[in-house]
Short mmCIF file of C-alpha atoms in Angstrom, two decimals:
data_model
loop_
_atom_site.label_atom_id
_atom_site.label_comp_id
_atom_site.label_asym_id
_atom_site.label_seq_id
_atom_site.Cartn_x
_atom_site.Cartn_y
_atom_site.Cartn_z
CA MET A 1 71.41 176.26 3.88
CA ALA A 2 68.66 178.89 3.89
CA GLU A 3 70.29 180.57 0.86
CA LEU A 4 70.39 177.25 -1.02
CA ALA A 5 66.71 176.65 -0.25
CA ALA A 6 65.84 180.08 -1.63
CA ILE A 7 67.84 179.42 -4.83
CA ALA A 8 66.11 176.06 -5.24
CA ARG A 9 62.69 177.68 -5.02
CA LYS A 10 63.65 180.28 -7.63
CA LEU A 11 64.86 177.54 -10.00
CA GLU A 12 61.65 175.62 -9.39
CA TYR A 13 59.67 178.69 -10.37
CA LEU A 14 61.75 179.23 -13.54
CA PHE A 15 61.48 175.67 -14.78
CA VAL A 16 58.11 174.60 -13.40
CA GLY A 17 56.34 177.94 -13.44
CA GLU A 18 54.48 177.52 -10.16
CA VAL A 19 55.63 177.27 -6.57
CA LYS A 20 53.46 176.14 -3.70
CA MET A 21 52.74 179.10 -1.41
CA SER A 22 54.46 178.75 1.94
CA LYS A 23 52.24 178.89 4.99
CA ILE A 24 52.61 181.90 7.28
CA TYR A 25 52.59 180.80 10.91
CA PRO A 26 51.69 183.49 13.47
CA ILE A 27 54.17 182.97 16.32
CA ILE A 28 52.71 184.72 19.35
CA LEU A 29 55.13 185.40 22.19
CA CYS A 30 53.04 185.32 25.33
CA GLY A 31 55.46 186.34 28.10
CA GLY A 32 56.03 189.38 30.26
CA SER A 33 54.42 190.62 33.44
CA GLY A 34 53.12 194.10 32.55
CA SER A 35 53.55 195.42 36.10
CA ARG A 36 52.94 199.04 34.98
CA LEU A 37 49.32 198.07 34.28
CA TRP A 38 48.69 196.85 37.83
CA PRO A 39 46.18 196.16 39.34
CA MET A 40 44.65 194.87 36.08
CA SER A 41 47.87 193.05 35.17
CA ARG A 42 49.41 190.69 37.73
CA SER A 43 52.24 188.19 37.56
CA GLY A 44 49.81 185.27 37.46
CA GLU A 45 47.45 187.09 35.06
CA PRO A 46 49.65 189.47 33.02
CA LYS A 47 48.38 192.18 30.70
CA GLN A 48 48.25 190.07 27.53
CA PHE A 49 45.34 188.13 29.07
CA GLN A 50 43.45 191.32 29.93
CA SER A 51 41.35 193.72 27.87
CA VAL A 52 42.41 197.37 27.77
CA THR A 53 39.34 198.52 25.85
CA GLY A 54 36.74 197.17 28.26
CA VAL A 55 36.33 194.47 30.89
CA ASP A 56 34.25 192.18 28.65
CA ASP A 57 36.13 192.76 25.36
CA LEU A 58 38.81 190.59 23.79
CA SER A 59 42.09 190.35 25.65
CA LEU A 60 45.23 191.72 24.00
CA PHE A 61 46.32 188.14 23.29
CA GLN A 62 42.96 187.22 21.73
CA ALA A 63 42.99 190.39 19.61
CA THR A 64 46.46 189.42 18.33
CA VAL A 65 45.22 185.96 17.36
CA GLN A 66 42.14 187.35 15.62
CA ARG A 67 44.18 189.90 13.66
CA HIS A 68 45.92 187.11 11.76
CA ARG A 69 43.12 184.61 11.15
CA SER A 70 42.49 184.10 7.44
CA ALA A 71 43.20 181.66 4.63
CA LYS A 72 46.67 183.19 4.29
CA PHE A 73 47.70 182.08 7.78
CA ALA A 74 48.19 178.73 9.47
CA ASP A 75 46.91 178.09 12.99
CA PRO A 76 48.92 180.10 15.51
CA VAL A 77 51.84 178.81 17.54
CA ILE A 78 52.02 180.34 21.00
CA VAL A 79 55.14 180.33 23.17
CA THR A 80 54.38 180.95 26.83
CA ASN A 81 55.53 180.16 30.32
CA LEU A 82 54.31 176.80 31.57
CA LYS A 83 52.29 178.47 34.35
CA HIS A 84 50.21 180.29 31.70
CA THR A 85 49.55 177.30 29.41
CA ARG A 86 46.03 176.61 30.67
CA ARG A 87 45.15 180.31 30.43
CA VAL A 88 46.33 180.45 26.82
CA ALA A 89 44.31 177.33 25.99
CA GLN A 90 41.22 178.77 27.66
CA GLN A 91 41.44 182.06 25.77
CA LEU A 92 41.94 180.23 22.46
CA GLN A 93 38.87 178.12 23.21
CA GLU A 94 36.84 181.27 23.94
CA ILE A 95 37.45 182.53 20.39
CA GLN A 96 37.15 179.02 18.89
CA CYS A 97 40.70 178.93 17.58
CA LYS A 98 43.01 175.94 17.34
CA GLY A 99 46.69 176.40 18.01
CA THR A 100 49.89 174.80 19.24
CA ILE A 101 51.15 175.94 22.65
CA ILE A 102 54.86 175.60 23.34
CA SER A 103 55.42 175.79 27.09
CA GLU A 104 58.65 177.19 28.51
CA PRO A 105 59.71 175.71 31.88
CA VAL A 106 61.79 178.86 32.47
CA GLY A 107 61.82 182.24 30.75
CA ARG A 108 64.82 182.86 28.44
CA ASN A 109 63.72 185.99 26.54
CA THR A 110 62.37 186.19 22.99
CA GLY A 111 65.39 184.70 21.19
CA PRO A 112 65.18 181.13 22.52
CA ALA A 113 61.37 181.31 22.34
CA VAL A 114 61.46 182.12 18.62
CA LEU A 115 64.12 179.49 17.99
CA ALA A 116 62.06 176.84 19.81
CA ALA A 117 59.05 177.70 17.67
CA ALA A 118 61.11 177.47 14.47
CA LEU A 119 62.59 174.07 15.37
CA THR A 120 59.14 172.77 16.33
CA ILE A 121 57.50 173.92 13.09
CA LEU A 122 60.33 172.59 10.90
CA LYS A 123 59.51 169.07 12.05
CA SER A 124 56.32 169.16 9.96
CA ASP A 125 56.83 172.02 7.49
CA PRO A 126 60.32 172.71 6.07
CA ASP A 127 58.99 175.66 4.03
CA ALA A 128 57.26 177.43 6.92
CA ILE A 129 57.26 181.23 7.12
CA MET A 130 57.08 182.68 10.65
CA LEU A 131 55.40 185.94 11.59
CA VAL A 132 56.59 186.75 15.11
CA LEU A 133 54.15 188.85 17.14
CA PRO A 134 54.07 190.30 20.65
CA SER A 135 50.88 189.29 22.42
CA ASP A 136 50.34 192.50 24.39
CA HIS A 137 50.29 195.38 21.89
CA VAL A 138 47.40 197.44 20.53
CA ILE A 139 47.29 197.78 16.73
CA GLN A 140 44.79 199.68 14.63
CA GLY A 141 45.23 199.48 10.86
CA ASP A 142 46.16 197.02 8.15
CA VAL A 143 49.23 194.91 8.93
CA ASN A 144 48.46 191.81 6.87
CA THR A 145 48.72 193.44 3.43
CA SER A 146 52.37 194.29 4.12
CA VAL A 147 52.97 190.86 5.65
CA VAL A 148 51.69 189.05 2.56
CA GLU A 149 53.68 191.37 0.27
CA MET A 150 56.87 190.41 2.13
CA THR A 151 56.33 186.66 1.78
CA GLN A 152 58.68 186.27 -1.19
CA ALA A 153 61.43 188.21 0.58
CA ALA A 154 61.09 185.85 3.55
CA ILE A 155 61.19 182.82 1.23
CA ASP A 156 64.37 184.25 -0.29
CA GLY A 157 66.09 184.29 3.09
CA ARG A 158 65.39 187.83 4.30
CA ILE A 159 64.69 188.64 7.95
CA ILE A 160 62.02 191.36 7.82
CA THR A 161 61.48 193.68 10.76
CA PHE A 162 58.37 195.85 10.75
CA GLY A 163 58.85 199.46 11.83
CA ILE A 164 56.14 201.89 12.86
CA LYS A 165 56.13 205.45 11.57
CA PRO A 166 56.71 207.40 14.83
CA ARG A 167 54.06 209.86 15.99
CA TYR A 168 56.35 211.55 18.53
CA PRO A 169 59.87 211.12 19.99
CA GLU A 170 59.71 208.38 22.63
CA PRO A 171 62.92 207.52 24.53
CA GLY A 172 61.34 204.35 25.91
CA PHE A 173 61.11 202.66 22.48
CA GLY A 174 63.72 201.05 20.26
CA TYR A 175 64.30 202.52 16.78
CA ILE A 176 65.28 201.09 13.39
CA THR A 177 66.92 203.51 10.96
CA ASP A 178 66.26 203.28 7.23
CA GLY A 179 69.21 202.32 5.01
CA GLY A 180 67.43 202.80 1.67
CA ARG A 181 65.08 200.81 -0.53
CA PHE A 182 65.73 197.45 -2.14
CA VAL A 183 65.30 197.52 -5.90
CA ASN A 184 63.99 193.97 -6.22
CA TYR A 185 61.40 194.06 -3.40
CA SER A 186 58.69 196.71 -3.34
CA GLY A 187 58.27 198.17 0.14
CA LEU A 188 61.41 196.56 1.57
CA HIS A 189 64.23 198.69 2.96
CA ARG A 190 67.74 198.03 4.20
CA VAL A 191 68.49 198.50 7.88
CA ASP A 192 71.10 201.10 8.71
CA ALA A 193 71.12 200.59 12.50
CA PHE A 194 69.19 199.44 15.56
CA ILE A 195 69.03 202.03 18.35
CA GLU A 196 67.69 200.82 21.68
CA LYS A 197 65.89 203.33 23.93
CA PRO A 198 67.88 206.47 23.06
CA PRO A 199 67.99 209.67 25.16
CA LEU A 200 65.15 212.09 24.42
CA SER A 201 67.43 214.41 22.42
CA VAL A 202 68.50 211.53 20.17
CA ALA A 203 64.88 210.37 19.78
CA GLN A 204 63.89 213.90 18.75
CA SER A 205 66.64 213.96 16.10
CA LEU A 206 65.64 210.54 14.77
CA VAL A 207 62.01 211.56 14.37
CA SER A 208 62.78 214.96 12.85
CA LEU A 209 65.06 213.42 10.20
CA GLY A 210 62.23 211.12 9.10
CA LYS A 211 64.51 208.11 8.56
CA ALA A 212 63.75 206.13 11.72
CA TYR A 213 60.90 203.88 12.80
CA TRP A 214 59.73 202.54 16.12
CA ALA A 215 60.73 198.89 16.52
CA SER A 216 57.37 197.12 16.77
CA GLY A 217 58.62 193.71 17.87
CA ILE A 218 56.98 192.20 14.77
CA SER A 219 59.25 190.27 12.41
CA MET A 220 58.98 187.75 9.58
CA PHE A 221 61.31 185.11 8.12
CA SER A 222 61.42 181.47 7.14
CA ALA A 223 61.90 178.98 9.95
CA ALA A 224 64.93 177.61 8.12
CA THR A 225 66.51 181.08 7.90
CA ILE A 226 66.24 181.91 11.60
CA VAL A 227 67.65 178.52 12.60
CA GLU A 228 70.56 178.96 10.17
CA GLU A 229 71.30 182.48 11.43
CA TYR A 230 71.09 181.37 15.05
CA ARG A 231 73.46 178.51 14.31
CA LYS A 232 75.88 181.04 12.81
CA TYR A 233 75.79 183.63 15.59
CA ASP A 234 74.96 181.60 18.71
CA PRO A 235 75.71 177.90 18.22
CA ALA A 236 75.59 177.16 21.95
CA THR A 237 72.01 178.43 22.28
CA THR A 238 71.05 176.60 19.09
CA THR A 239 72.32 173.35 20.60
CA ALA A 240 70.57 173.99 23.92
CA VAL A 241 67.20 174.81 22.36
CA SER A 242 67.48 171.93 19.88
CA LEU A 243 67.92 169.52 22.80
CA ALA A 244 65.01 171.15 24.66
CA VAL A 245 62.75 170.65 21.63
CA GLU A 246 64.01 167.13 20.95
CA ASP A 247 63.42 166.03 24.56
CA ALA A 248 60.16 167.96 25.02
CA ILE A 249 57.22 166.25 26.69
CA GLU A 250 53.90 166.46 24.88
CA ASN A 251 50.75 167.38 26.78
CA ASP A 252 47.20 168.11 25.59
CA TYR A 253 48.21 171.55 24.28
CA GLY A 254 51.65 170.98 22.74
CA PRO A 255 55.26 170.44 23.79
CA ILE A 256 56.75 171.32 27.18
CA LEU A 257 60.41 172.14 26.52
CA GLU A 258 63.00 170.16 28.48
CA LYS A 259 64.03 172.36 31.40
CA VAL A 260 67.75 171.64 31.84
CA ALA A 261 68.59 172.10 28.17
CA PHE A 262 66.40 175.16 27.72
CA SER A 263 67.92 176.81 30.80
CA ALA A 264 71.32 176.68 29.07
CA ALA A 265 70.12 179.01 26.27
CA LYS A 266 71.33 182.60 26.45
CA ASP A 267 68.77 184.99 27.91
CA LEU A 268 68.71 187.40 24.95
CA PRO A 269 66.09 188.96 22.66
CA THR A 270 66.12 187.98 19.01
CA GLU A 271 67.24 191.50 18.05
CA SER A 272 70.59 191.41 19.86
CA ALA A 273 71.14 187.67 19.38
CA VAL A 274 70.64 187.68 15.58
CA PHE A 275 69.05 190.70 13.92
CA GLU A 276 71.75 193.24 14.77
CA LYS A 277 74.45 190.90 13.40
CA SER A 278 72.78 189.42 10.33
CA ALA A 279 73.30 190.66 6.77
CA ALA A 280 69.85 189.24 5.94
CA VAL A 281 67.94 191.76 8.08
CA ALA A 282 65.59 194.23 6.36
CA LEU A 283 62.86 196.73 7.24
CA THR A 284 59.26 197.20 6.14
CA PRO A 285 57.62 200.44 7.32
CA LEU A 286 54.04 200.30 8.59
CA ASP A 287 51.80 203.35 8.77
CA ILE A 288 49.42 202.17 11.49
CA THR A 289 48.36 203.15 14.99
CA TRP A 290 50.47 201.09 17.38
CA SER A 291 51.18 201.04 21.09
CA ASP A 292 52.96 198.66 23.40
CA VAL A 293 50.51 199.88 26.11
CA GLY A 294 53.35 200.01 28.60
CA SER A 295 51.48 202.32 30.99
CA TRP A 296 47.97 203.46 31.86
CA SER A 297 48.68 206.74 30.07
CA ALA A 298 49.42 204.72 26.93
CA VAL A 299 46.07 202.94 27.34
CA HIS A 300 44.37 206.33 27.65
CA ASP A 301 46.16 207.46 24.50
CA VAL A 302 44.98 204.60 22.23
CA VAL A 303 41.39 204.09 23.46
CA ALA A 304 38.43 206.15 22.20
CA LYS A 305 37.69 209.10 24.49
CA SER A 306 34.69 211.26 25.32
CA ASP A 307 34.48 214.95 24.43
CA ASP A 308 36.10 215.71 27.81
CA GLY A 309 39.03 213.42 26.99
CA ASN A 310 37.88 210.74 29.43
CA VAL A 311 38.07 206.95 29.07
CA LEU A 312 35.40 205.40 31.30
CA HIS A 313 34.89 201.65 31.70
CA GLY A 314 32.33 199.99 33.96
CA ASP A 315 29.95 201.60 36.43
CA VAL A 316 31.66 205.01 36.45
CA HIS A 317 30.11 208.45 36.92
CA VAL A 318 32.05 211.72 36.71
CA VAL A 319 31.36 215.44 37.15
CA ASP A 320 33.69 218.21 36.01
CA THR A 321 36.43 215.65 35.25
CA THR A 322 38.69 215.76 32.19
CA ASN A 323 41.50 213.85 30.46
CA SER A 324 41.21 210.90 32.83
CA LEU A 325 41.04 207.10 32.67
CA ILE A 326 38.63 205.59 35.20
CA ARG A 327 37.92 201.87 35.19
CA SER A 328 35.72 199.75 37.45
CA GLU A 329 35.06 196.01 37.29
CA ASP A 330 31.94 195.69 39.42
CA ARG A 331 31.52 198.67 41.78
CA LEU A 332 30.25 202.20 41.38
CA VAL A 333 33.20 204.59 41.06
CA THR A 334 32.60 208.35 41.13
CA VAL A 335 35.01 211.23 40.48
CA VAL A 336 34.29 214.95 40.88
CA GLY A 337 36.40 217.93 39.86
CA LEU A 338 39.66 216.21 38.91
CA SER A 339 41.77 216.13 35.74
CA ASN A 340 44.62 214.02 34.36
CA ILE A 341 44.07 211.16 36.78
CA ILE A 342 43.95 207.38 36.53
CA VAL A 343 41.66 205.27 38.71
CA VAL A 344 41.58 201.49 38.31
CA ASP A 345 39.23 199.61 40.63
CA THR A 346 39.33 195.81 40.98
CA PRO A 347 37.61 193.65 43.62
CA ASP A 348 40.71 193.50 45.83
CA ALA A 349 42.83 196.56 44.92
CA VAL A 350 42.35 200.17 43.82
CA LEU A 351 44.95 202.33 42.05
CA VAL A 352 44.81 206.12 42.02
CA THR A 353 47.58 208.06 40.26
CA SER A 354 48.20 210.81 37.74
CA HIS A 355 49.33 210.59 34.13
CA GLU A 356 52.57 212.22 35.17
CA LYS A 357 53.39 209.59 37.80
CA CYS A 358 51.95 206.44 36.23
CA GLN A 359 55.40 205.08 35.31
CA ASP A 360 56.11 204.80 39.05
CA ILE A 361 53.53 202.01 39.37
CA LYS A 362 56.30 199.50 38.73
CA THR A 363 58.10 200.77 41.84
CA LEU A 364 54.87 200.45 43.81
CA VAL A 365 54.38 196.86 42.65
CA ASN A 366 57.97 195.96 43.55
CA ASN A 367 57.37 197.34 47.05
CA LEU A 368 54.22 195.25 47.38
CA LYS A 369 56.12 192.16 46.25
CA VAL A 370 58.66 192.70 49.02
CA GLU A 371 55.70 192.54 51.44
CA ASP A 372 54.60 189.32 49.68
CA ARG A 373 51.23 190.84 48.85
CA ARG A 374 48.95 188.39 47.13
CA GLU A 375 47.39 191.20 45.10
CA THR A 376 50.52 191.37 42.93
CA VAL A 377 50.17 187.74 41.88
CA GLU A 378 46.54 186.90 41.25
CA HIS A 379 43.09 188.43 41.01
CA ALA A 380 40.34 187.83 43.53
CA ARG A 381 38.19 186.66 40.60
CA ARG A 382 39.64 183.95 38.37
CA THR A 383 38.01 182.29 35.36
CA TYR A 384 38.46 178.67 34.28
CA SER A 385 37.03 176.30 31.70
CA TRP A 386 34.74 174.93 34.42
CA GLY A 387 33.49 178.29 35.72
CA GLU A 388 35.04 180.83 38.08
CA SER A 389 36.22 181.42 41.63
CA ARG A 390 36.03 184.71 43.49
CA ARG A 391 37.75 185.42 46.80
CA ILE A 392 35.26 187.55 48.73
CA GLY A 393 37.03 187.97 52.05
CA ALA A 394 39.99 186.95 54.15
CA THR A 395 41.17 187.37 57.72
CA GLN A 396 44.17 186.04 59.60
CA SER A 397 42.17 182.95 60.48
CA CYS A 398 40.04 182.15 57.42
CA GLU A 399 39.35 182.78 53.75
CA MET A 400 36.02 182.80 51.92
CA THR A 401 35.67 181.97 48.23
CA ILE A 402 32.63 181.79 45.97
CA VAL A 403 32.84 179.06 43.33
CA ARG A 404 30.55 179.04 40.29
CA LEU A 405 30.66 175.61 38.64
CA LYS A 406 29.21 174.67 35.27
CA SER A 407 26.84 171.71 34.95
CA GLY A 408 28.68 168.39 34.69
CA PHE A 409 32.04 169.77 35.82
CA SER A 410 34.10 168.87 38.87
CA ILE A 411 36.95 170.49 40.77
CA ASP A 412 39.40 169.18 43.33
CA LEU A 413 39.77 171.04 46.61
CA ASP A 414 42.83 170.75 48.82
CA ALA A 415 40.84 170.71 52.06
CA VAL A 416 42.11 171.29 55.58
CA GLN A 417 40.30 170.21 58.71
CA GLY A 418 37.24 172.38 59.25
CA THR A 419 36.84 173.44 55.59
CA GLN A 420 33.18 174.28 55.04
CA ILE A 421 31.25 174.05 51.76
CA ILE A 422 27.81 175.66 51.61
CA ASN A 423 25.52 175.17 48.60
CA VAL A 424 24.21 178.59 47.57
CA SER A 425 22.41 177.46 44.41
CA GLY A 426 22.18 174.34 42.25
CA LYS A 427 22.93 170.68 43.04
CA PHE A 428 26.33 169.52 44.28
CA ALA A 429 27.97 166.27 45.28
CA ILE A 430 30.98 165.91 47.60
CA ASN A 431 33.34 162.95 47.24
CA GLY A 432 36.35 162.42 49.48
CA SER A 433 38.34 159.71 51.20
CA ALA A 434 36.45 160.28 54.46
CA ALA A 435 32.94 161.16 53.28
CA SER A 436 30.63 161.42 50.26
CA ARG A 437 27.26 163.12 50.13
CA ASP A 438 24.89 165.26 48.07
CA LEU A 439 24.31 168.92 48.91
CA ALA A 440 20.93 170.56 48.40
CA VAL A 441 20.54 174.34 48.44
CA GLY A 442 21.41 175.61 51.91
CA ASP A 443 23.19 172.41 52.96
CA GLN A 444 26.59 172.68 54.62
CA PHE A 445 29.45 170.18 54.63
CA THR A 446 32.40 170.39 57.05
CA SER A 447 35.58 168.43 56.42
CA GLU A 448 36.66 166.35 59.39
CA SER A 449 40.17 165.65 58.05
CA VAL A 450 42.90 166.86 55.73
CA GLY A 451 42.91 165.67 52.12
CA ASN A 452 41.55 166.12 48.62
CA MET A 453 37.84 166.45 48.03
CA ARG A 454 36.02 166.55 44.73
CA LEU A 455 33.14 168.99 44.33
CA SER A 456 30.84 168.14 41.41
CA ASN A 457 27.90 170.00 39.89
CA SER A 458 25.31 167.26 39.48
CA GLY A 459 22.56 169.62 38.37
CA ASP A 460 21.51 170.95 34.96
CA ASP A 461 22.40 174.61 35.60
CA MET A 462 25.32 176.65 36.87
CA GLY A 463 25.85 176.01 40.58
CA GLU A 464 27.27 178.33 43.22
CA ALA A 465 28.95 177.33 46.46
CA LEU A 466 30.65 179.19 49.29
CA ILE A 467 33.91 177.66 50.52
CA VAL A 468 35.34 178.69 53.89
CA ARG A 469 38.92 177.59 54.59
CA TYR A 470 40.54 178.05 57.98
CA ARG A 471 44.23 178.92 58.12
CA THR A 472 46.27 176.36 60.05
CA ASP A 473 49.81 175.06 59.89
CA GLN A 474 48.46 172.42 57.53
CA SER A 475 47.27 175.11 55.08
CA ALA A 476 50.36 177.32 55.17
CA THR A 477 51.21 176.37 51.60
CA ALA A 478 47.62 176.06 50.42
CA SER A 479 46.57 179.53 49.24
CA GLY A 480 43.07 178.60 48.21
CA GLN A 481 44.07 177.51 44.71
CA ILE A 482 41.51 175.22 43.14
CA ALA A 483 42.80 172.42 40.95
CA VAL A 484 40.74 171.31 37.96
CA ALA A 485 39.71 167.67 38.09
CA SER A 486 40.41 165.59 35.01
#
């Protein structure tokens, strides 16, 4: 079917002389946990939503969106886990970008995610071209020129993978080997083989021969082509994802895929599900600076450094320190007389390691998860469309959280008996089933019963309140999460 569509477009060009340019849809895959970048990256706030270049800079996800915003591209389509949907929407709003968010009820790897995006887009645009992008990579250089140049190949039914000219042999990356140039497409090469995470000796041979490229995770094809190829090589997954899209529930951001059907899709990446089997696959080399920032050493490698080789973010002061990455969110961090170290300070956790051992952070995080440590899941400070919350202290008996609420916004609190709300600044109103009252600065409200309460900022400026929750059997499942009121 994809081949027939391509032939039809060629005939249209021959006899009509002009073909409407297909839209290129950035498809941003927003999954993964990024545990090797803990404590910045956490399961509830993974690395794609963080900035690696500075605390107040664009997140990796936002930088990916911005990289492909121009007249040549349609609004992005983001595929993410349902628990991250609000975060994606918030970060899109921060950069004033519209987009469709496809929410996955369960994670099924990149293959079903790409297929769901294709089936969703085909409902409204049968000629759509998809540019599939990881959301958590750092890229410096021009990608879009090569993307636009490959548009006709994608229209003609080619599956284009983008390979990065390797700077060194890396056994942790996948490789694509070059099978020679196409005559009819400038810059397009055949694929000889896909090699996934080879031993170091093999990686060294691949790089020295000059015929292999790092697999970037970026690919391009028509939506019709990827659906047709999926139907050919994995009909069961195609059926499952088609049902998940057909029975999806729409929310304010886009479709939520139907859980039972989507769970039946095979948990495979697009590469092994389709690319490695398809005769349509091709390669376009990119000569850019690229990193999957899979470790703190990788972050150090791609970020601008001082003359001493240091990367310093936040309130950091060093003496006689070299080749180090030191990052602080809001405290003074000082280092004297050390080299080749990594220090990452957040309000509730501090990491100290060396470049040599930074890959072992994943083991550390797994150990913390076994202990059910909250610091692996969420940050003490969390931002929302209505403001932010910051956990400032906790004991076995209580937890204290500062809430900063924008004017005119409200939040719902899952209160337990004895919950205290103290107005630090601004004007607040409390509304609950048992009591309603206004809070002036310095006023304190104590809940006499269990239930939901709504806290509203009734003033003209940002308000700040301290919430003290006492741990009881009633609050065993209430971890201080604050639900946004509609």
